[in-house]
Each structure stands twice: as C-alpha cells, then as structure tokens.
CSV table of C-alpha atoms (C1' of nucleotides) in Angstrom, one decimal:
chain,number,residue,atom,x,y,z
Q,207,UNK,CA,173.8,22.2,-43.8
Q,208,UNK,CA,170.2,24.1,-44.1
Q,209,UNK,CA,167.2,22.6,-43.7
Q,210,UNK,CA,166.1,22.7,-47.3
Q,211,UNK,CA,162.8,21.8,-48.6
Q,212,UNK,CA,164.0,18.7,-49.9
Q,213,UNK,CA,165.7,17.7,-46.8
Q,214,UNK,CA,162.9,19.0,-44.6
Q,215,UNK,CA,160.9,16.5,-47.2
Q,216,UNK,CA,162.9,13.4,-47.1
Q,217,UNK,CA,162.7,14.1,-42.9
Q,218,UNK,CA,159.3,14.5,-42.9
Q,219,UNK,CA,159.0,11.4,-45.4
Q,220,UNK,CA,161.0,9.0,-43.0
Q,221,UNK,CA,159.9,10.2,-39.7
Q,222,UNK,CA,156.7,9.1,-40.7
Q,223,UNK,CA,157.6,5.7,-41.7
Q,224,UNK,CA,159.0,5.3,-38.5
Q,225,UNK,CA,162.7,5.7,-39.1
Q,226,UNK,CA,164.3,7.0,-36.0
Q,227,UNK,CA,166.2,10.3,-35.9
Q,228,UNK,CA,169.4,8.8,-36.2
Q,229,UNK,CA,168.6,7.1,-39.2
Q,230,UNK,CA,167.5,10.2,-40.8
Q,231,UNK,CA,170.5,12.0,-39.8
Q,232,UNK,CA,172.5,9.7,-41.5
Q,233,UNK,CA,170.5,9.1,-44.2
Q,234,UNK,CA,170.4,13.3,-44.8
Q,235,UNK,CA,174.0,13.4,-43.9
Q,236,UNK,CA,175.9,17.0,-42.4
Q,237,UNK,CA,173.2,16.9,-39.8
Q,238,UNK,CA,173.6,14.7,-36.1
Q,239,UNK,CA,170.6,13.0,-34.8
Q,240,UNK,CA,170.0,15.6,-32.3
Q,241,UNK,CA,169.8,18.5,-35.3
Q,242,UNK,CA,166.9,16.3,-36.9
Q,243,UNK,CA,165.1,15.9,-33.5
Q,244,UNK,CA,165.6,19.4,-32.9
Q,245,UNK,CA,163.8,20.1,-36.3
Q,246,UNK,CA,161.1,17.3,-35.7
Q,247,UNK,CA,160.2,19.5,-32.8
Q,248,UNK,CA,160.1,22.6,-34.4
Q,249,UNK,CA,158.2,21.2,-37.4
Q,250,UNK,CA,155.5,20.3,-34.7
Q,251,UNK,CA,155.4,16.9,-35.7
Q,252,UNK,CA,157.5,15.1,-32.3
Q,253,UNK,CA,154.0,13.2,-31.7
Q,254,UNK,CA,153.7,10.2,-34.0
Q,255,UNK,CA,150.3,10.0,-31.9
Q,256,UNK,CA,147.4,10.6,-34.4
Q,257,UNK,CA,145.7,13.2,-32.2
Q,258,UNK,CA,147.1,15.2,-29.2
Q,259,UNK,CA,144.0,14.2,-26.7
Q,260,UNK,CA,144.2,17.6,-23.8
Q,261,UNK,CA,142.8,16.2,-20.5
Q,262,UNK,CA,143.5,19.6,-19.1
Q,263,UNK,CA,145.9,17.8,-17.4
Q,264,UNK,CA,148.2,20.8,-16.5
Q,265,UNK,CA,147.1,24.3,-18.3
Q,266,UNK,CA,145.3,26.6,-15.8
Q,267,UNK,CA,146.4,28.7,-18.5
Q,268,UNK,CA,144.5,29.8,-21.9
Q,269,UNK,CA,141.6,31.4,-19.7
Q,270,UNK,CA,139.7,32.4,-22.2
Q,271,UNK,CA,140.8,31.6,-26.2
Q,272,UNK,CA,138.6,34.4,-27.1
Q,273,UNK,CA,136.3,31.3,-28.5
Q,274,UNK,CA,134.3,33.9,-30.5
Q,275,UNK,CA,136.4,34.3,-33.4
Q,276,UNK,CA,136.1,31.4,-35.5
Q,277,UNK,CA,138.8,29.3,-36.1
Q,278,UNK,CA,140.2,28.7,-39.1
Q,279,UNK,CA,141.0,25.3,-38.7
Q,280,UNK,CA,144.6,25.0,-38.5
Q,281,UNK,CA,145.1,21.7,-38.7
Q,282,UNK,CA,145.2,20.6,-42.4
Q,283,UNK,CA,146.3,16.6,-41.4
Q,284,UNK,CA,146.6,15.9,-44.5
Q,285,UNK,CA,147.7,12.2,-43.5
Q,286,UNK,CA,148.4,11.2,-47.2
Q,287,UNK,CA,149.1,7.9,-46.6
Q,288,UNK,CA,148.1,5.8,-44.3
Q,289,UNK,CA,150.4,3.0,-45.2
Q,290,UNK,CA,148.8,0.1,-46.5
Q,291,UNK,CA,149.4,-3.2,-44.4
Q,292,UNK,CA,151.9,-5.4,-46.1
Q,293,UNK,CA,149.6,-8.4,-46.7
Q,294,UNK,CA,151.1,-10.7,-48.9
Q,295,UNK,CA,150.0,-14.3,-49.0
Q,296,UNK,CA,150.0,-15.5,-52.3
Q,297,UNK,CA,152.0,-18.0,-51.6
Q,298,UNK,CA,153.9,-18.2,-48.3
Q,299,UNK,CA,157.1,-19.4,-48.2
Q,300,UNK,CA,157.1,-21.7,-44.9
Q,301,UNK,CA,160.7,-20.8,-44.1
Q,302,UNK,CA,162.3,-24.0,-42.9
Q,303,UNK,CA,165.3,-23.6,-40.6
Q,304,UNK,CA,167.2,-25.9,-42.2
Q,305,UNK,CA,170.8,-25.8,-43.5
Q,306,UNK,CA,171.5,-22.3,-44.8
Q,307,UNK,CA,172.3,-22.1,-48.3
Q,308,UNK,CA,175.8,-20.4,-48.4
Q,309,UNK,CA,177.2,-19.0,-51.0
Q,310,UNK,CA,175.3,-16.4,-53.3
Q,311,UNK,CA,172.2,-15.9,-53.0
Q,312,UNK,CA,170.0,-14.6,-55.6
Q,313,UNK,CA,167.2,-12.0,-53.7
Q,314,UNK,CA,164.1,-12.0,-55.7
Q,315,UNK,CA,164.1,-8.8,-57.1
Q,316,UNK,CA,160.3,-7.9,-58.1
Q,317,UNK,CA,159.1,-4.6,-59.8
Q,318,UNK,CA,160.4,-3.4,-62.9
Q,319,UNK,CA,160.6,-0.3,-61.4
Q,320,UNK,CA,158.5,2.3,-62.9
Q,321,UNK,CA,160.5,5.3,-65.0
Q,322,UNK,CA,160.5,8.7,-63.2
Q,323,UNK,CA,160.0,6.9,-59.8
Q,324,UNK,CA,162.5,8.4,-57.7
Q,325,UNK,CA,162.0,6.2,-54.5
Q,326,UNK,CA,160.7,3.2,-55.2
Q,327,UNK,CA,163.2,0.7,-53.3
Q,328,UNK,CA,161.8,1.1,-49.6
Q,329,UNK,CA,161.7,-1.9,-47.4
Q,330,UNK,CA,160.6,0.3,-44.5
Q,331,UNK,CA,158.7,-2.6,-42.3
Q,332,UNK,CA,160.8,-5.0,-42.0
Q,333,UNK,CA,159.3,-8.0,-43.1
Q,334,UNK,CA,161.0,-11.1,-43.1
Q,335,UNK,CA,161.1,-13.5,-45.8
Q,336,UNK,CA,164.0,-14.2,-48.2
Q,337,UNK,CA,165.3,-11.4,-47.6
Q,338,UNK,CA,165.8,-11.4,-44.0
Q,339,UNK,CA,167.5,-15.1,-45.0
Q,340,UNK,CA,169.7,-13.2,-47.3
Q,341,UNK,CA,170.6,-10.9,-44.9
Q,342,UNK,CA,171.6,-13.3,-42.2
Q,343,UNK,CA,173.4,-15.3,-44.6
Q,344,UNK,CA,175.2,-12.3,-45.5
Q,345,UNK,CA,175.5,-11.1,-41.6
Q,346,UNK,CA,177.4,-14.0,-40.7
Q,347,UNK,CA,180.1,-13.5,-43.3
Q,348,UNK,CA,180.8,-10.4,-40.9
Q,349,UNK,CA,180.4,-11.9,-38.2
Q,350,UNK,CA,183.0,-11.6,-35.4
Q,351,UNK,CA,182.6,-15.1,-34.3
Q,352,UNK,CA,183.3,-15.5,-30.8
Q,353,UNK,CA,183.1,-18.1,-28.2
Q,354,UNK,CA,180.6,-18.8,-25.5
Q,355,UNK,CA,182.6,-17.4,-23.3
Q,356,UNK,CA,183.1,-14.2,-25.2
Q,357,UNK,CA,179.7,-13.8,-25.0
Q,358,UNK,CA,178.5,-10.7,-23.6
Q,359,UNK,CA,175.3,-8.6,-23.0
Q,360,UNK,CA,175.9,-7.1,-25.7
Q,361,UNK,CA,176.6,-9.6,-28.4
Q,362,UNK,CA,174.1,-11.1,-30.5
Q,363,UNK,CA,174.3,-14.8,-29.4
Q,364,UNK,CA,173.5,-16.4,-32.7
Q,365,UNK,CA,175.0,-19.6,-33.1
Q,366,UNK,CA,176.6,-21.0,-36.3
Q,367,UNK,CA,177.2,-24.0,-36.9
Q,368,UNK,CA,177.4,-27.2,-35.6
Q,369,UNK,CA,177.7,-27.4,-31.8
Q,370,UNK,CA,178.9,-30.8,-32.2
Q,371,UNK,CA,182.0,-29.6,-33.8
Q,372,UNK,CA,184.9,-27.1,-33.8
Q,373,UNK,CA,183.4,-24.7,-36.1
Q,374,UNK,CA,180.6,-23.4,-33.5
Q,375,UNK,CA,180.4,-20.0,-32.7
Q,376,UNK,CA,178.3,-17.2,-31.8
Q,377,UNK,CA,177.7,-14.2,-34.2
Q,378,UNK,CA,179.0,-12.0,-31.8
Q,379,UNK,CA,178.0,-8.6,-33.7
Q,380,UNK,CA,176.8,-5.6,-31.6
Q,381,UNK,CA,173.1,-6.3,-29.9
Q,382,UNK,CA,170.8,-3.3,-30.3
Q,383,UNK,CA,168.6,-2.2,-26.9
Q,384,UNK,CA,168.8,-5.1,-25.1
Q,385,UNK,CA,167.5,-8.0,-27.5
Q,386,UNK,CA,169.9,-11.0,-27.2
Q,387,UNK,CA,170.9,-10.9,-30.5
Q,388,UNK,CA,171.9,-8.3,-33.8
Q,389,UNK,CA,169.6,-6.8,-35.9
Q,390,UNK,CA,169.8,-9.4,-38.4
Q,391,UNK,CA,168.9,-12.2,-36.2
Q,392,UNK,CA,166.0,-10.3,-34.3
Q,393,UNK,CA,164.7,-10.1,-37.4
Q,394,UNK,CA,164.7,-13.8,-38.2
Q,395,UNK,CA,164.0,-14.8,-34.3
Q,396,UNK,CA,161.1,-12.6,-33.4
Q,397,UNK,CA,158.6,-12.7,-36.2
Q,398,UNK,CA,155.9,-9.7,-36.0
Q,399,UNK,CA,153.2,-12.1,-36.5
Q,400,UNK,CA,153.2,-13.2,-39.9
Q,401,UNK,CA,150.0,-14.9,-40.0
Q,402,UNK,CA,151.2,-18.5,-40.6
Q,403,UNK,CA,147.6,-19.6,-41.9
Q,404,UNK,CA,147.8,-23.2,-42.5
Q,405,UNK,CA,147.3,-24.0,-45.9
Q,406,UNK,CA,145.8,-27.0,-46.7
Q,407,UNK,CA,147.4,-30.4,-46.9
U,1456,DC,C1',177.4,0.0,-23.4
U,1457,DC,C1',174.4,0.5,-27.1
U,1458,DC,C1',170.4,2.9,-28.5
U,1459,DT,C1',165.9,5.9,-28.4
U,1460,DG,C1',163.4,10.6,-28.3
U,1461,DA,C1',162.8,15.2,-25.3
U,1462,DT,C1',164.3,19.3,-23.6
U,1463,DT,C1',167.2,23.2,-22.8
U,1464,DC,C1',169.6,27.2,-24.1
U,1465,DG,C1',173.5,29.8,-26.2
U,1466,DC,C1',174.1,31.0,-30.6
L,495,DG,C1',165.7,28.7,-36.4
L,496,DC,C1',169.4,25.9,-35.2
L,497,DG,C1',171.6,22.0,-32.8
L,498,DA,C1',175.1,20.4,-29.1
L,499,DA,C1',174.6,19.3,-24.6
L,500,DT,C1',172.0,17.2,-21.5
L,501,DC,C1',168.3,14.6,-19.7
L,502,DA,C1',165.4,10.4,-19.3
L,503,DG,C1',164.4,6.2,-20.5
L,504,DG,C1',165.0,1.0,-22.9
DNA sequence: CCCTGATTCGC
DNA sequence: GCGAATCAGG
C-alpha cells in the first residue's frame, strides 16, 4: 500500500481528531499501526501539542542560523478547524439507570444528511447519551458473561442483572489500559463532565 | 495482557 | 520514504 494523497488525507484527518494510530491503521487498511506512526513522524505532525515551545533545553547546536536571511515563514498552521465543543443542551436527557430497555432500540438518527457530503457520520468525541445506552445494550448481547470469580484484571466487571438471582453476571469483555471495565461501559461509567445543569423544577 | 506513541535502522 | 522491530510507558 502507498501513501496516497487520499490516504495521507484521511491520516492526517483522524490524527487530528484524536484517533490513535491503530485506529487509523485499520480504518486505512494494508497499513499496521507502526506504518502510520512511522508516517505521522515523517509528516512532521507526531506533536498534537499546538506549538513546539524550545527551552534550549539540549541543542548547543544551530550556532548561528545565519538569522540574516529572512525567513520565509514556514509554518503555514493552517489549523482549519478547531473543533467546535459539542455543546448540546437543548434538552438534556437525565439518563436514569433504571431497567435497560432490551430489545431494539431505535437510535435517534438526526441530520438528513446533506448530498455530496462524503463524511458526515463522525461521532469522534465520544459523547454519551442514547447512544452510549444503545451501545451497552447492544455490548451485552456479546457479552461473555462470566462469574465473579472469572473475573480478572482484564475483564470489564459490568454487572448484569439481578444479583439477587441466578442470572447475574459480569460483562466480562476485554478491559482497555487498565480501566475496570470495556469500552462500552467506561463510556457509560466515567462521564467527561457533561454539565448536568439543573434545570428547574 | 491489553493498549498507546516514539525511535531505530535495514530496506 | 517506508515500516517492522523495538523501546518506553499506561
């Protein structure tokens, strides 16, 4: 696989919304995540830092830039989009934790999706809300279900159901770096910081 | 163990 | 320039 301008594109694209380099690898496909790091690098764009800040920490080097010639400004940062903070209130939806609704459910699908819009459907941020619900709903379909004693540091421990009962058991899929429990369910236990502004009563 | 990015170095 | 292997964390 080459490094097309498309690809090198849709890199650049997710790298700076955040996704990780596996991610993009997969997402490109033909390319492991150490070939898109690799290319990160080389594109000059490793630093997800705004600016490079040089303390002259280490660089007894570069005596003398020849400061005389001007310039001519190499560095374009275009930044083109800042990424606009995913504010919605409207109406918040005070997620109760209440039974889960099982069976199908319907995800809210907004935006009539614009013709000619090639990319539209990006969650990106993870925000929870319904769909987070969805997804854990969903999730523990999949899920492997295992005991407490199965229980490992690895395995999100999730519960389902009620403990009061046989049918109790842990989600069990594959934790990711450390967090007690699957994507899914970090997603749904550790809230950013959704402003919960009390509304009035 | 799973993951992350960073770096090296033969190609 | 490329990316697998390796390194260094979390």
């Amino acid at each position: 696989m080459a490094w097309t301008d498309d690809r090198v594109e849709t890199l650049k694209r997710m790298w700076g919304e955040g996704a990780s380099a596996s991610q993009i690898a997969k997402e490109l496909g033909g390319v492991t995540r150490n070939a898109v790091i690799g290319k990160v690098h080389r594109l000059g764009l490793s630093n997800r830092n705004a600016d490079e800040a040089k303390p002259a920490s280490q660089t007894p080097a570069k005596p003398a830039p020849a400061p005389k010639t001007a310039k001519p400004d190499p560095t374009p940062a275009p930044k083109p989009e800042p990424v606009a903070a995913v504010e919605e209130d409207d109406d918040d939806e005070p997620r109760t934790m209440a039974a889960v609704p099982q069976g199908t459910n319907v995800t809210p699908l907004r935006k009539p999706l614009m013709a000619g819009q090639p990319l539209p459907p990006q969650p990106s941020a993870n925000e929870i809300s319904p769909e987070a619900l969805a997804k854990v709903n969903a999730v523990e379909k999949t899920a492997k279900k295992i005991s407490l004693m199965e229980l490992t540091e690895r395995t999100c421990k999730w519960p389902i159901g009620d403990p009061a009962t046989e049918k109790f058991w842990f989600c069990g899929l594959q934790t990711q770096a450390g967090k007690p429990y699957c994507e899914a369910h970090v997603s749904v236990a550790f809230q950013p910081m959704s402003s919960r502004r009390d509304r009035k009563r």
